[in-house]
CSV table of C-alpha atoms in Angstrom, one decimal:
chain,number,residue,atom,x,y,z
A,1,MET,CA,-59.7,-65.8,37.5
A,2,SER,CA,-63.1,-64.6,38.8
A,3,GLU,CA,-62.2,-61.8,41.1
A,4,TRP,CA,-61.8,-58.3,39.6
A,5,ASN,CA,-58.5,-56.7,40.3
A,6,HIS,CA,-57.4,-53.2,39.5
A,7,TYR,CA,-53.8,-53.9,38.5
A,8,VAL,CA,-54.3,-52.4,35.1
A,9,THR,CA,-56.0,-49.0,34.6
A,10,MET,CA,-56.5,-47.2,31.3
A,11,LYS,CA,-56.9,-43.5,31.2
A,12,GLY,CA,-57.5,-41.1,28.4
A,13,THR,CA,-55.3,-38.1,28.7
A,14,ASN,CA,-54.2,-35.2,26.4
A,15,ASN,CA,-51.4,-37.3,25.1
A,16,GLY,CA,-53.7,-40.3,24.2
A,17,ILE,CA,-54.4,-43.4,26.2
A,18,VAL,CA,-52.1,-44.2,29.1
A,19,VAL,CA,-52.1,-47.7,30.6
A,20,TYR,CA,-51.1,-47.5,34.2
A,21,LEU,CA,-49.7,-50.8,35.6
A,22,ASP,CA,-49.8,-51.5,39.3
A,23,ASP,CA,-46.4,-51.6,40.8
A,24,GLN,CA,-47.1,-53.8,43.8
A,25,CYS,CA,-48.4,-57.0,42.3
A,26,SER,CA,-46.3,-59.6,40.4
A,27,PHE,CA,-45.6,-59.2,36.8
A,28,ASP,CA,-47.5,-62.4,35.9
A,29,PHE,CA,-50.7,-60.9,37.4
A,30,LEU,CA,-50.2,-57.9,35.3
A,31,LEU,CA,-49.9,-59.9,32.2
A,32,LYS,CA,-53.0,-62.0,32.9
A,33,GLU,CA,-55.1,-59.0,33.7
A,34,LEU,CA,-53.9,-57.1,30.7
A,35,GLU,CA,-54.7,-60.1,28.5
A,36,ASN,CA,-58.2,-60.4,30.1
A,37,LYS,CA,-58.9,-56.7,29.5
A,38,LEU,CA,-57.7,-56.7,26.0
A,39,VAL,CA,-59.7,-59.8,25.1
A,40,ASN,CA,-62.9,-58.8,26.9
A,41,ASN,CA,-62.9,-55.0,26.3
A,42,GLN,CA,-62.3,-55.5,22.6
A,43,THR,CA,-60.6,-52.2,22.2
A,44,SER,CA,-61.4,-51.2,18.7
A,45,GLY,CA,-59.3,-49.2,16.3
A,46,ALA,CA,-55.6,-48.7,16.0
A,47,THR,CA,-54.3,-46.1,18.4
A,48,ASP,CA,-51.0,-45.3,20.0
A,49,ILE,CA,-50.8,-45.9,23.7
A,50,THR,CA,-48.4,-45.1,26.4
A,51,ILE,CA,-47.6,-47.7,29.1
A,52,HIS,CA,-46.8,-46.2,32.5
A,53,SER,CA,-45.2,-48.8,34.9
A,54,GLN,CA,-45.2,-46.3,37.8
A,55,HIS,CA,-42.6,-47.4,40.4
A,56,ARG,CA,-41.9,-50.8,38.8
A,57,TYR,CA,-38.7,-51.2,36.9
A,58,LEU,CA,-39.3,-53.1,33.7
A,59,SER,CA,-36.4,-55.1,32.2
A,60,GLU,CA,-36.0,-55.1,28.5
A,61,ASP,CA,-37.5,-58.7,28.3
A,62,GLN,CA,-40.6,-57.6,30.3
A,63,ARG,CA,-41.0,-54.6,28.0
A,64,GLN,CA,-40.9,-56.9,24.9
A,65,THR,CA,-43.4,-59.3,26.5
A,66,LEU,CA,-45.8,-56.4,27.1
A,67,ILE,CA,-45.5,-55.0,23.6
A,68,GLN,CA,-46.0,-58.5,22.1
A,69,LEU,CA,-49.0,-59.2,24.3
A,70,ILE,CA,-50.7,-56.0,23.3
A,71,GLY,CA,-49.8,-56.6,19.7
A,72,GLN,CA,-51.4,-60.2,19.8
A,73,HIS,CA,-54.7,-59.2,21.3
A,74,SER,CA,-55.4,-55.7,19.8
A,75,GLU,CA,-54.5,-53.2,17.2
A,76,LEU,CA,-52.9,-50.9,19.7
A,77,THR,CA,-49.3,-49.9,19.3
A,78,VAL,CA,-47.1,-49.1,22.2
A,79,LYS,CA,-45.6,-45.6,21.5
A,80,ASN,CA,-43.7,-45.3,24.8
A,81,ILE,CA,-43.1,-47.0,28.0
A,82,GLU,CA,-42.7,-44.6,31.0
A,83,SER,CA,-41.8,-45.1,34.5
A,84,TYR,CA,-40.9,-43.2,37.7
A,85,VAL,CA,-37.7,-45.3,38.1
A,86,LEU,CA,-34.4,-45.5,36.3
A,87,THR,CA,-31.5,-47.9,36.6
A,88,ARG,CA,-28.3,-46.5,38.0
A,89,GLU,CA,-26.7,-46.9,34.5
A,90,SER,CA,-29.4,-45.0,32.7
A,91,ALA,CA,-29.3,-42.3,35.4
A,92,TYR,CA,-25.6,-42.0,35.0
A,93,GLU,CA,-26.0,-42.0,31.2
A,94,LEU,CA,-28.5,-39.1,31.5
A,95,TYR,CA,-26.2,-37.3,33.9
A,96,GLU,CA,-23.3,-37.6,31.5
A,97,HIS,CA,-25.4,-36.5,28.6
A,98,THR,CA,-26.7,-33.4,30.3
A,99,THR,CA,-23.7,-32.0,32.1
A,100,VAL,CA,-21.1,-29.5,30.8
A,101,LYS,CA,-17.6,-30.8,30.3
A,102,THR,CA,-15.1,-27.9,30.4
A,103,VAL,CA,-11.7,-27.9,28.8
A,104,MET,CA,-9.2,-25.1,29.0
A,105,LYS,CA,-6.8,-25.3,26.0
A,106,THR,CA,-6.4,-24.6,22.4
A,107,ILE,CA,-7.8,-27.5,20.2
A,108,ARG,CA,-5.1,-27.5,17.6
A,109,SER,CA,-4.9,-29.0,14.1
A,110,GLY,CA,-5.2,-32.8,14.2
A,111,GLN,CA,-6.6,-32.9,17.7
A,112,VAL,CA,-10.1,-34.2,18.4
A,113,HIS,CA,-11.8,-33.3,21.6
A,114,GLU,CA,-14.5,-35.8,22.3
A,115,VAL,CA,-17.1,-35.3,25.0
A,116,LYS,CA,-20.2,-37.0,26.3
A,117,GLY,CA,-22.6,-34.2,27.1
A,118,ASP,CA,-22.1,-30.5,26.5
A,119,ALA,CA,-18.6,-29.3,25.6
A,120,LEU,CA,-17.3,-25.9,26.8
A,121,VAL,CA,-14.0,-25.0,25.3
A,122,ILE,CA,-12.2,-22.1,27.0
A,123,GLY,CA,-9.8,-21.4,24.2
A,124,ASP,CA,-9.7,-21.5,20.4
A,125,VAL,CA,-10.5,-24.4,18.1
A,126,ASN,CA,-7.9,-24.0,15.3
A,127,PRO,CA,-8.4,-25.0,11.7
A,128,GLY,CA,-8.0,-28.8,11.4
A,129,GLY,CA,-9.0,-29.3,15.0
A,130,ALA,CA,-12.3,-30.8,16.0
A,131,VAL,CA,-14.8,-30.9,18.9
A,132,HIS,CA,-17.3,-33.8,19.1
A,133,ALA,CA,-20.0,-33.7,21.7
A,134,SER,CA,-23.2,-35.7,22.3
A,135,GLY,CA,-24.7,-32.5,23.5
A,136,ASN,CA,-24.1,-28.8,22.7
A,137,ILE,CA,-20.8,-27.1,22.0
A,138,PHE,CA,-19.9,-23.7,23.4
A,139,VAL,CA,-16.6,-22.2,22.4
A,140,LEU,CA,-15.3,-19.2,24.5
A,141,GLY,CA,-12.8,-18.3,21.8
A,142,LYS,CA,-12.5,-18.6,18.0
A,143,LEU,CA,-14.1,-21.5,16.4
A,144,ARG,CA,-12.1,-22.1,13.2
A,145,GLY,CA,-12.0,-25.9,13.0
A,146,ILE,CA,-14.8,-28.4,13.0
A,147,ALA,CA,-17.6,-28.6,15.6
A,148,HIS,CA,-19.9,-31.6,15.7
A,149,ALA,CA,-22.8,-31.3,18.2
A,150,GLY,CA,-25.3,-34.1,18.9
A,151,VAL,CA,-23.1,-36.8,17.6
A,152,GLU,CA,-25.5,-39.4,18.8
A,153,GLY,CA,-28.3,-37.9,16.7
A,154,ASP,CA,-29.9,-35.1,18.8
A,155,GLU,CA,-31.0,-32.5,16.3
A,156,ASN,CA,-31.8,-30.0,19.0
A,157,CYS,CA,-28.2,-29.4,19.8
A,158,ILE,CA,-26.5,-26.1,19.0
A,159,VAL,CA,-23.0,-24.9,18.4
A,160,ALA,CA,-22.2,-21.4,19.9
A,161,ALA,CA,-18.9,-19.5,19.6
A,162,SER,CA,-17.6,-16.1,20.7
A,163,TYR,CA,-16.1,-15.9,17.2
A,164,MET,CA,-17.6,-18.1,14.5
A,165,HIS,CA,-15.3,-18.9,11.5
A,166,PRO,CA,-15.5,-22.7,11.2
A,167,ASN,CA,-14.3,-25.1,8.5
A,168,GLN,CA,-17.5,-27.1,9.1
A,169,ILE,CA,-20.4,-27.3,11.5
A,170,ARG,CA,-22.1,-30.6,12.0
A,171,ILE,CA,-25.2,-31.2,14.0
A,172,ALA,CA,-26.5,-34.8,14.4
A,173,SER,CA,-26.3,-36.0,10.7
A,174,LYS,CA,-26.4,-32.5,9.0
A,175,ILE,CA,-23.3,-30.9,7.7
A,176,SER,CA,-22.7,-27.3,6.7
A,177,ARG,CA,-19.4,-25.9,5.5
A,178,ALA,CA,-17.8,-22.5,5.0
A,179,PRO,CA,-18.3,-21.1,1.5
A,180,ASP,CA,-15.6,-21.5,-1.2
A,181,TYR,CA,-14.9,-17.7,-1.3
A,182,ASP,CA,-13.0,-16.0,1.5
A,183,VAL,CA,-15.3,-15.0,4.4
A,184,GLN,CA,-14.8,-13.1,7.5
A,185,GLY,CA,-15.9,-14.7,10.7
A,186,SER,CA,-18.5,-13.1,12.9
A,187,PRO,CA,-18.7,-12.5,16.6
A,188,ARG,CA,-21.1,-14.2,19.0
A,189,GLU,CA,-23.1,-16.5,16.8
A,190,PHE,CA,-24.7,-19.9,17.1
A,191,ALA,CA,-25.6,-22.7,14.7
A,192,PHE,CA,-28.8,-24.8,14.9
A,193,ILE,CA,-31.0,-26.9,12.7
A,194,ASN,CA,-34.0,-25.0,11.5
A,195,PRO,CA,-36.8,-27.6,11.6
A,196,SER,CA,-38.6,-26.0,8.6
A,197,THR,CA,-35.7,-26.1,6.2
A,198,GLU,CA,-33.9,-29.0,7.9
A,199,GLN,CA,-30.7,-27.1,7.3
A,200,ILE,CA,-28.0,-25.8,9.7
A,201,GLU,CA,-28.4,-22.0,10.0
A,202,LEU,CA,-26.5,-19.4,11.9
A,203,ASP,CA,-28.0,-16.6,14.0
A,204,GLN,CA,-26.8,-14.0,16.5
A,205,LEU,CA,-26.4,-15.4,20.0
A,206,GLN,CA,-28.9,-13.1,21.5
A,207,HIS,CA,-31.7,-14.8,19.6
A,208,ILE,CA,-31.0,-18.2,21.2
A,209,GLN,CA,-33.7,-17.9,23.8
A,210,LYS,CA,-36.3,-17.4,21.1
A,211,ILE,CA,-35.0,-20.2,18.9
A,212,ARG,CA,-34.1,-22.9,21.5
A,213,PRO,CA,-36.0,-22.0,24.7
A,214,LYS,CA,-35.6,-25.5,26.1
A,215,LEU,CA,-31.9,-25.9,25.4
A,216,LEU,CA,-31.0,-26.6,29.0
A,217,ASP,CA,-34.1,-28.6,29.9
A,218,VAL,CA,-32.9,-32.0,31.1
A,219,PHE,CA,-36.2,-33.8,30.4
A,220,GLU,CA,-36.2,-32.7,26.8
A,221,ARG,CA,-32.9,-34.4,26.3
A,222,GLY,CA,-33.1,-38.2,26.0
A,223,LEU,CA,-35.4,-39.3,28.9
B,1,MET,CA,24.7,-27.6,32.5
B,2,GLY,CA,23.5,-26.7,29.1
B,3,GLU,CA,20.0,-26.6,27.8
B,4,SER,CA,18.7,-28.5,24.8
B,5,ILE,CA,16.4,-26.9,22.2
B,6,VAL,CA,14.7,-28.8,19.4
B,7,ILE,CA,13.9,-26.9,16.3
B,8,THR,CA,11.0,-28.3,14.5
B,9,SER,CA,8.1,-27.4,12.1
B,10,GLY,CA,6.1,-30.3,10.9
B,11,LYS,CA,6.2,-29.2,7.3
B,12,GLY,CA,9.3,-29.5,5.3
B,13,GLY,CA,11.2,-26.7,3.6
B,14,VAL,CA,10.3,-23.9,5.9
B,15,GLY,CA,13.8,-23.4,7.1
B,16,LYS,CA,14.5,-25.6,10.1
B,17,THR,CA,18.0,-26.5,9.1
B,18,THR,CA,18.9,-22.9,8.1
B,19,THR,CA,17.5,-21.6,11.3
B,20,THR,CA,19.4,-24.2,13.4
B,21,ALA,CA,22.6,-23.2,11.7
B,22,ASN,CA,22.1,-19.5,12.1
B,23,ILE,CA,20.9,-19.5,15.7
B,24,GLY,CA,23.8,-21.8,16.5
B,25,THR,CA,26.2,-19.4,14.8
B,26,ALA,CA,24.6,-16.3,16.4
B,27,LEU,CA,24.9,-17.9,19.9
B,28,ALA,CA,28.5,-18.9,19.1
B,29,LEU,CA,29.2,-15.3,18.1
B,30,MET,CA,28.1,-14.3,21.5
B,31,GLY,CA,30.6,-16.6,23.1
B,32,GLN,CA,28.3,-19.5,24.0
B,33,LYS,CA,29.4,-23.1,23.7
B,34,VAL,CA,27.0,-24.6,21.2
B,35,CYS,CA,26.6,-28.1,19.8
B,36,LEU,CA,24.3,-28.7,16.8
B,37,ILE,CA,22.8,-32.2,16.4
B,38,ASP,CA,21.4,-33.2,13.0
B,39,THR,CA,18.7,-35.8,13.6
B,40,ASP,CA,17.5,-35.9,9.9
B,41,ILE,CA,19.1,-39.3,9.3
B,42,GLY,CA,19.2,-40.3,5.7
B,43,LEU,CA,18.7,-36.7,4.5
B,44,ARG,CA,21.4,-34.8,6.3
B,45,ASN,CA,21.8,-31.1,5.4
B,46,LEU,CA,23.0,-29.2,8.4
B,47,ASP,CA,26.6,-30.0,7.6
B,48,VAL,CA,26.2,-28.6,4.1
B,49,VAL,CA,24.6,-25.3,5.3
B,50,LEU,CA,27.5,-24.9,7.7
B,51,GLY,CA,30.1,-25.8,5.1
B,52,LEU,CA,31.4,-28.8,7.1
B,53,GLU,CA,30.5,-31.6,4.8
B,54,ASN,CA,34.1,-32.6,4.0
B,55,ARG,CA,35.1,-32.9,7.6
B,56,ILE,CA,32.7,-35.6,8.7
B,57,ILE,CA,34.3,-38.9,9.7
B,58,PHE,CA,31.8,-40.4,12.1
B,59,ASN,CA,28.2,-39.7,12.6
B,60,LEU,CA,25.3,-39.9,15.0
B,61,ILE,CA,24.5,-43.6,14.2
B,62,ASP,CA,28.2,-44.5,14.8
B,63,VAL,CA,28.0,-43.0,18.2
B,64,ILE,CA,24.7,-44.7,19.2
B,65,GLU,CA,25.8,-48.1,17.9
B,66,GLY,CA,29.1,-47.7,19.8
B,67,ARG,CA,31.4,-47.7,16.8
B,68,CYS,CA,33.1,-44.5,18.0
B,69,LYS,CA,33.3,-42.2,21.0
B,70,LEU,CA,31.0,-39.2,21.1
B,71,GLN,CA,34.0,-36.8,21.1
B,72,SER,CA,35.4,-38.2,17.9
B,73,ALA,CA,32.2,-37.8,16.0
B,74,LEU,CA,31.8,-34.1,16.8
B,75,VAL,CA,32.9,-31.8,13.9
B,76,LYS,CA,34.5,-28.5,15.0
B,77,ASP,CA,33.4,-25.5,13.0
B,78,LYS,CA,35.9,-23.8,10.7
B,79,ARG,CA,35.3,-20.4,12.2
B,80,PHE,CA,34.6,-21.0,15.9
B,81,GLU,CA,36.2,-23.1,18.6
B,82,CYS,CA,32.9,-23.2,20.5
B,83,LEU,CA,30.6,-24.4,17.7
B,84,HIS,CA,30.4,-28.2,17.2
B,85,LEU,CA,28.2,-30.3,14.9
B,86,LEU,CA,27.1,-33.9,15.4
B,87,PRO,CA,26.2,-34.9,11.9
B,88,ALA,CA,23.5,-37.3,10.9
B,89,ALA,CA,24.2,-40.5,9.0
B,90,GLN,CA,23.4,-40.5,5.4
B,91,THR,CA,23.2,-44.2,4.8
B,92,SER,CA,20.8,-45.3,7.6
B,93,ASP,CA,17.3,-44.4,8.2
B,94,LYS,CA,15.3,-42.8,11.0
B,95,ASN,CA,13.9,-46.0,12.4
B,96,GLU,CA,17.3,-47.3,13.4
B,97,ILE,CA,17.5,-45.2,16.5
B,98,SER,CA,15.2,-44.8,19.5
B,99,PRO,CA,14.2,-41.7,21.4
B,100,GLU,CA,15.9,-43.1,24.5
B,101,SER,CA,19.3,-43.2,22.7
B,102,ILE,CA,19.0,-39.6,21.7
B,103,THR,CA,18.0,-38.6,25.2
B,104,GLN,CA,21.1,-40.4,26.5
B,105,LEU,CA,23.3,-38.7,24.0
B,106,VAL,CA,22.0,-35.2,24.8
B,107,ASP,CA,22.4,-35.9,28.5
B,108,GLU,CA,26.0,-36.8,27.8
B,109,LEU,CA,26.6,-33.6,25.9
B,110,LYS,CA,24.9,-31.2,28.3
B,111,PRO,CA,27.7,-30.8,30.8
B,112,ASP,CA,30.1,-29.6,28.1
B,113,TYR,CA,27.9,-27.0,26.3
B,114,ASP,CA,25.7,-24.0,27.0
B,115,PHE,CA,23.3,-24.9,24.2
B,116,ILE,CA,22.5,-28.0,22.3
B,117,LEU,CA,20.3,-27.3,19.2
B,118,ILE,CA,18.6,-30.3,17.8
B,119,ASP,CA,17.6,-30.1,14.1
B,120,CYS,CA,14.4,-32.1,13.6
B,121,PRO,CA,13.4,-33.8,10.4
B,122,ALA,CA,10.1,-32.9,8.7
B,123,GLY,CA,7.1,-35.0,9.6
B,124,ILE,CA,5.6,-36.3,12.9
B,125,GLU,CA,6.9,-39.9,12.7
B,126,GLN,CA,9.9,-41.7,14.3
B,127,GLY,CA,12.4,-39.0,13.3
B,128,TYR,CA,10.3,-36.3,15.0
B,129,LYS,CA,9.9,-38.4,18.1
B,130,ASN,CA,13.7,-39.1,18.3
B,131,ALA,CA,14.5,-35.4,18.0
B,132,VAL,CA,12.0,-34.2,20.6
B,133,ALA,CA,12.9,-36.8,23.1
B,134,GLY,CA,16.1,-35.1,24.2
B,135,ALA,CA,14.8,-31.5,24.3
B,136,ASP,CA,14.1,-29.2,27.2
B,137,LYS,CA,12.6,-26.5,25.1
B,138,ALA,CA,11.2,-26.3,21.6
B,139,ILE,CA,11.2,-23.8,18.8
B,140,VAL,CA,8.6,-24.1,16.1
B,141,ILE,CA,9.3,-22.6,12.7
B,142,SER,CA,6.5,-21.5,10.4
B,143,THR,CA,6.3,-19.5,7.2
B,144,PRO,CA,3.3,-17.2,6.7
B,145,GLU,CA,1.7,-19.8,4.4
B,146,LYS,CA,-1.6,-21.5,5.5
B,147,SER,CA,-0.3,-25.0,5.0
B,148,SER,CA,2.8,-24.3,7.1
B,149,ILE,CA,0.7,-22.8,9.9
B,150,ARG,CA,-1.6,-25.8,9.9
B,151,ASP,CA,1.4,-28.1,10.4
B,152,ALA,CA,3.0,-25.8,13.0
B,153,ASP,CA,-0.3,-26.0,14.9
B,154,ARG,CA,-0.3,-29.8,14.7
B,155,ILE,CA,3.3,-29.9,16.0
B,156,ILE,CA,2.5,-27.5,18.8
B,157,GLY,CA,-0.3,-29.8,19.8
B,158,LEU,CA,2.1,-32.8,19.9
B,159,LEU,CA,4.8,-30.8,21.7
B,160,GLU,CA,2.3,-29.9,24.4
B,161,GLN,CA,2.1,-33.6,25.2
B,162,GLU,CA,5.8,-33.8,25.7
B,163,GLU,CA,7.5,-33.0,29.0
B,164,LEU,CA,9.0,-29.7,28.0
B,165,GLU,CA,9.9,-26.9,30.5
B,166,ASN,CA,7.9,-24.2,28.6
B,167,PRO,CA,5.4,-24.2,25.9
B,168,PRO,CA,7.1,-24.0,22.5
B,169,TYR,CA,8.4,-20.8,21.0
B,170,LEU,CA,7.5,-19.5,17.5
B,171,ILE,CA,9.8,-18.2,14.8
B,172,ILE,CA,8.1,-16.9,11.6
B,173,ASN,CA,10.3,-17.3,8.6
B,174,ARG,CA,10.3,-15.8,5.1
B,175,ILE,CA,7.9,-12.9,5.6
B,176,ARG,CA,7.4,-10.8,2.5
B,177,LYS,CA,6.4,-7.3,3.6
B,178,HIS,CA,4.8,-6.3,0.3
B,179,MET,CA,2.7,-9.4,0.2
B,180,VAL,CA,1.5,-8.9,3.8
B,181,ASP,CA,0.7,-5.3,2.9
B,182,SER,CA,-1.4,-6.3,-0.1
B,183,GLY,CA,-3.3,-8.9,1.9
B,184,ASP,CA,-1.9,-11.9,0.1
B,185,MET,CA,0.1,-13.2,3.1
B,186,LEU,CA,-0.9,-13.6,6.7
B,187,SER,CA,0.5,-11.0,9.0
B,188,VAL,CA,2.6,-11.8,12.1
B,189,ASP,CA,-0.3,-10.8,14.4
B,190,GLU,CA,-2.7,-13.2,12.7
B,191,ILE,CA,-0.2,-16.1,12.9
B,192,VAL,CA,0.6,-15.4,16.5
B,193,SER,CA,-3.2,-15.2,17.3
B,194,THR,CA,-3.8,-18.5,15.6
B,195,LEU,CA,-0.9,-20.4,17.1
B,196,SER,CA,-1.2,-18.7,20.5
B,197,ILE,CA,2.4,-19.3,21.6
B,198,GLU,CA,5.2,-16.9,22.4
B,199,LEU,CA,6.9,-15.3,19.4
B,200,LEU,CA,10.7,-15.6,19.5
B,201,GLY,CA,11.4,-13.8,16.3
B,202,ILE,CA,10.6,-13.0,12.7
B,203,ILE,CA,12.8,-13.3,9.7
B,204,LEU,CA,12.2,-11.5,6.4
B,205,ASP,CA,12.5,-13.3,3.2
B,206,ASP,CA,16.0,-12.5,2.1
B,207,GLU,CA,18.1,-13.6,-0.8
B,208,ASP,CA,21.2,-13.4,1.4
B,209,VAL,CA,20.0,-16.4,3.3
B,210,ILE,CA,20.0,-18.5,0.1
B,211,ARG,CA,23.3,-17.0,-1.1
B,212,SER,CA,25.1,-17.7,2.2
B,213,SER,CA,23.8,-21.3,2.5
B,214,HIS,CA,25.0,-21.9,-1.1
B,215,HIS,CA,28.5,-20.9,0.1
B,216,GLY,CA,28.3,-22.8,3.3
B,217,VAL,CA,28.6,-19.8,5.5
B,218,PRO,CA,25.5,-19.1,7.7
B,219,VAL,CA,24.0,-15.7,7.0
B,220,ALA,CA,24.3,-14.8,10.7
B,221,PHE,CA,28.0,-14.1,10.1
B,222,GLN,CA,27.2,-11.0,8.0
B,223,PRO,CA,27.1,-7.9,10.1
B,224,ASP,CA,24.3,-5.9,8.3
B,225,THR,CA,21.7,-8.0,6.4
B,226,LYS,CA,18.2,-8.0,7.8
B,227,ALA,CA,18.2,-11.7,8.2
B,228,SER,CA,21.4,-11.8,10.1
B,229,ILE,CA,20.2,-9.2,12.5
B,230,SER,CA,17.0,-11.2,13.0
B,231,TYR,CA,18.9,-14.3,13.8
B,232,ARG,CA,21.2,-12.4,16.3
B,233,ASN,CA,18.1,-10.9,17.9
B,234,ILE,CA,16.7,-14.4,18.3
B,235,ALA,CA,19.9,-15.5,19.9
B,236,ARG,CA,19.8,-12.6,22.3
B,237,ARG,CA,16.2,-13.4,23.2
B,238,ILE,CA,17.2,-17.0,23.9
B,239,LEU,CA,19.9,-15.7,26.3
B,240,GLY,CA,17.1,-13.8,28.1
B,241,GLU,CA,17.6,-10.2,26.7
B,242,GLN,CA,14.6,-8.1,25.9
B,243,VAL,CA,14.9,-7.2,22.2
B,244,PRO,CA,12.1,-5.5,20.4
B,245,LEU,CA,10.9,-7.0,17.1
B,246,MET,CA,12.6,-5.5,14.0
B,247,SER,CA,10.4,-3.2,12.0
B,248,PHE,CA,9.6,-4.1,8.4
B,249,ASP,CA,9.9,-0.6,7.0
B,250,GLU,CA,12.6,0.1,4.5
B,251,GLU,CA,15.1,2.7,5.5
B,252,LYS,CA,13.7,6.0,4.1
B,253,GLY,CA,16.0,7.7,1.7
B,254,PHE,CA,17.2,11.3,2.1
B,255,MET,CA,14.9,12.6,-0.6
B,256,THR,CA,11.8,11.0,0.9
B,257,LYS,CA,12.7,12.6,4.3
B,258,VAL,CA,13.0,16.0,2.6
B,259,LYS,CA,9.8,15.6,0.8
B,260,LYS,CA,8.1,14.6,4.0
B,261,LEU,CA,9.4,17.6,5.7
B,262,LEU,CA,8.1,19.8,2.9
B,263,GLY,CA,4.8,18.2,3.2
B,264,MET,CA,4.9,16.7,-0.3
B,265,LYS,CA,4.4,13.1,0.8
């Protein structure tokens, strides 16, 4: 291959090196040129790079091929593969994960209310009852049972309740439980994982903007 | 056409059977035609509380399996013409009947009675499913203990999935005033707020209840005990009357009234 194509462009940005892949040519051209560049340019040092496939949709196989190719010819590691396009499934997944699912009932002992996305409960969660959500949990009533936010591992999720008196609060893989002595519940509180202590903490609801300013930001959540 | 009411609690020993017997008696005292069905097969008690144990010839299982007619299995009460009992079998178990057969049985009884009260066994297994199948309405019994409230909450959740006319009603049994006052027992308000269903009545813990069930005469017969008045009030509420909740306070003696007048207390 003698002619010089511009199918692969590398740019330095604030977030490190981004490799832009042309989205019009065939995937084989991309691979060839990428290989050429890697071999000839002799990129030195081990850095993290981001691959941006622009308007091309990369299948899982193609992603693996890219990662392998880069691994063979350089010490670069692919941190992230970005794209402007999504499959319908992952768009739907994202939609499910970021929308609020409202239920109007009392979650009673023995009942488990499972939700993909944020759970809004209009009613109480009684002792022995549980709410599981992949996103946040908001209870417009008394939370006296178990609330598990971020069941799929999102540690940024919170649990908020008009009246907080839970058996347990779980966020991602962290668990906190009520103390062994009798406690009164408290009105308008929310629970979150404090990144510095890695523990679940409670705070007054009016402090939520300060502690989780990006709570409702769709792009912060699993894109 | 009568209505069928299941009396249930989830937890055992909170007073389902006693309550069934007493509400049945109180309704009968008010001239209603009442049939009580004991669905606690294998552990029947309702007949004992009513003092009708010796009169049983056929039972629920006999009727369902076609060994006798429904009419011949019904035991007439000693005291009332209008109160009948369909006793449970003592030798079978709860898995031998199906919810459908109970529904059929209750439908067969409905034209002849004003009320059909179904005494439910403890637990949430087959026995519970059988008992609930035939019911139009449900009454949940709870005592002010945490464990009992937890189970009542569970049962209410299960009842909400059934096709009942109304959400279940609540009766709180065995309230001890001095313990509520000292903070060692949940108050009526706390229980109602947790379970969030309509309160049908409260019954104070009363030795007369135990005494009368020992003698096989439901306490609702007695004219003046607190428990019997509570049961009668519940019966009146079931018939649609508006009856205020009974106050817990003991009657004040003459001397306390005088002292209060004189400003000494």
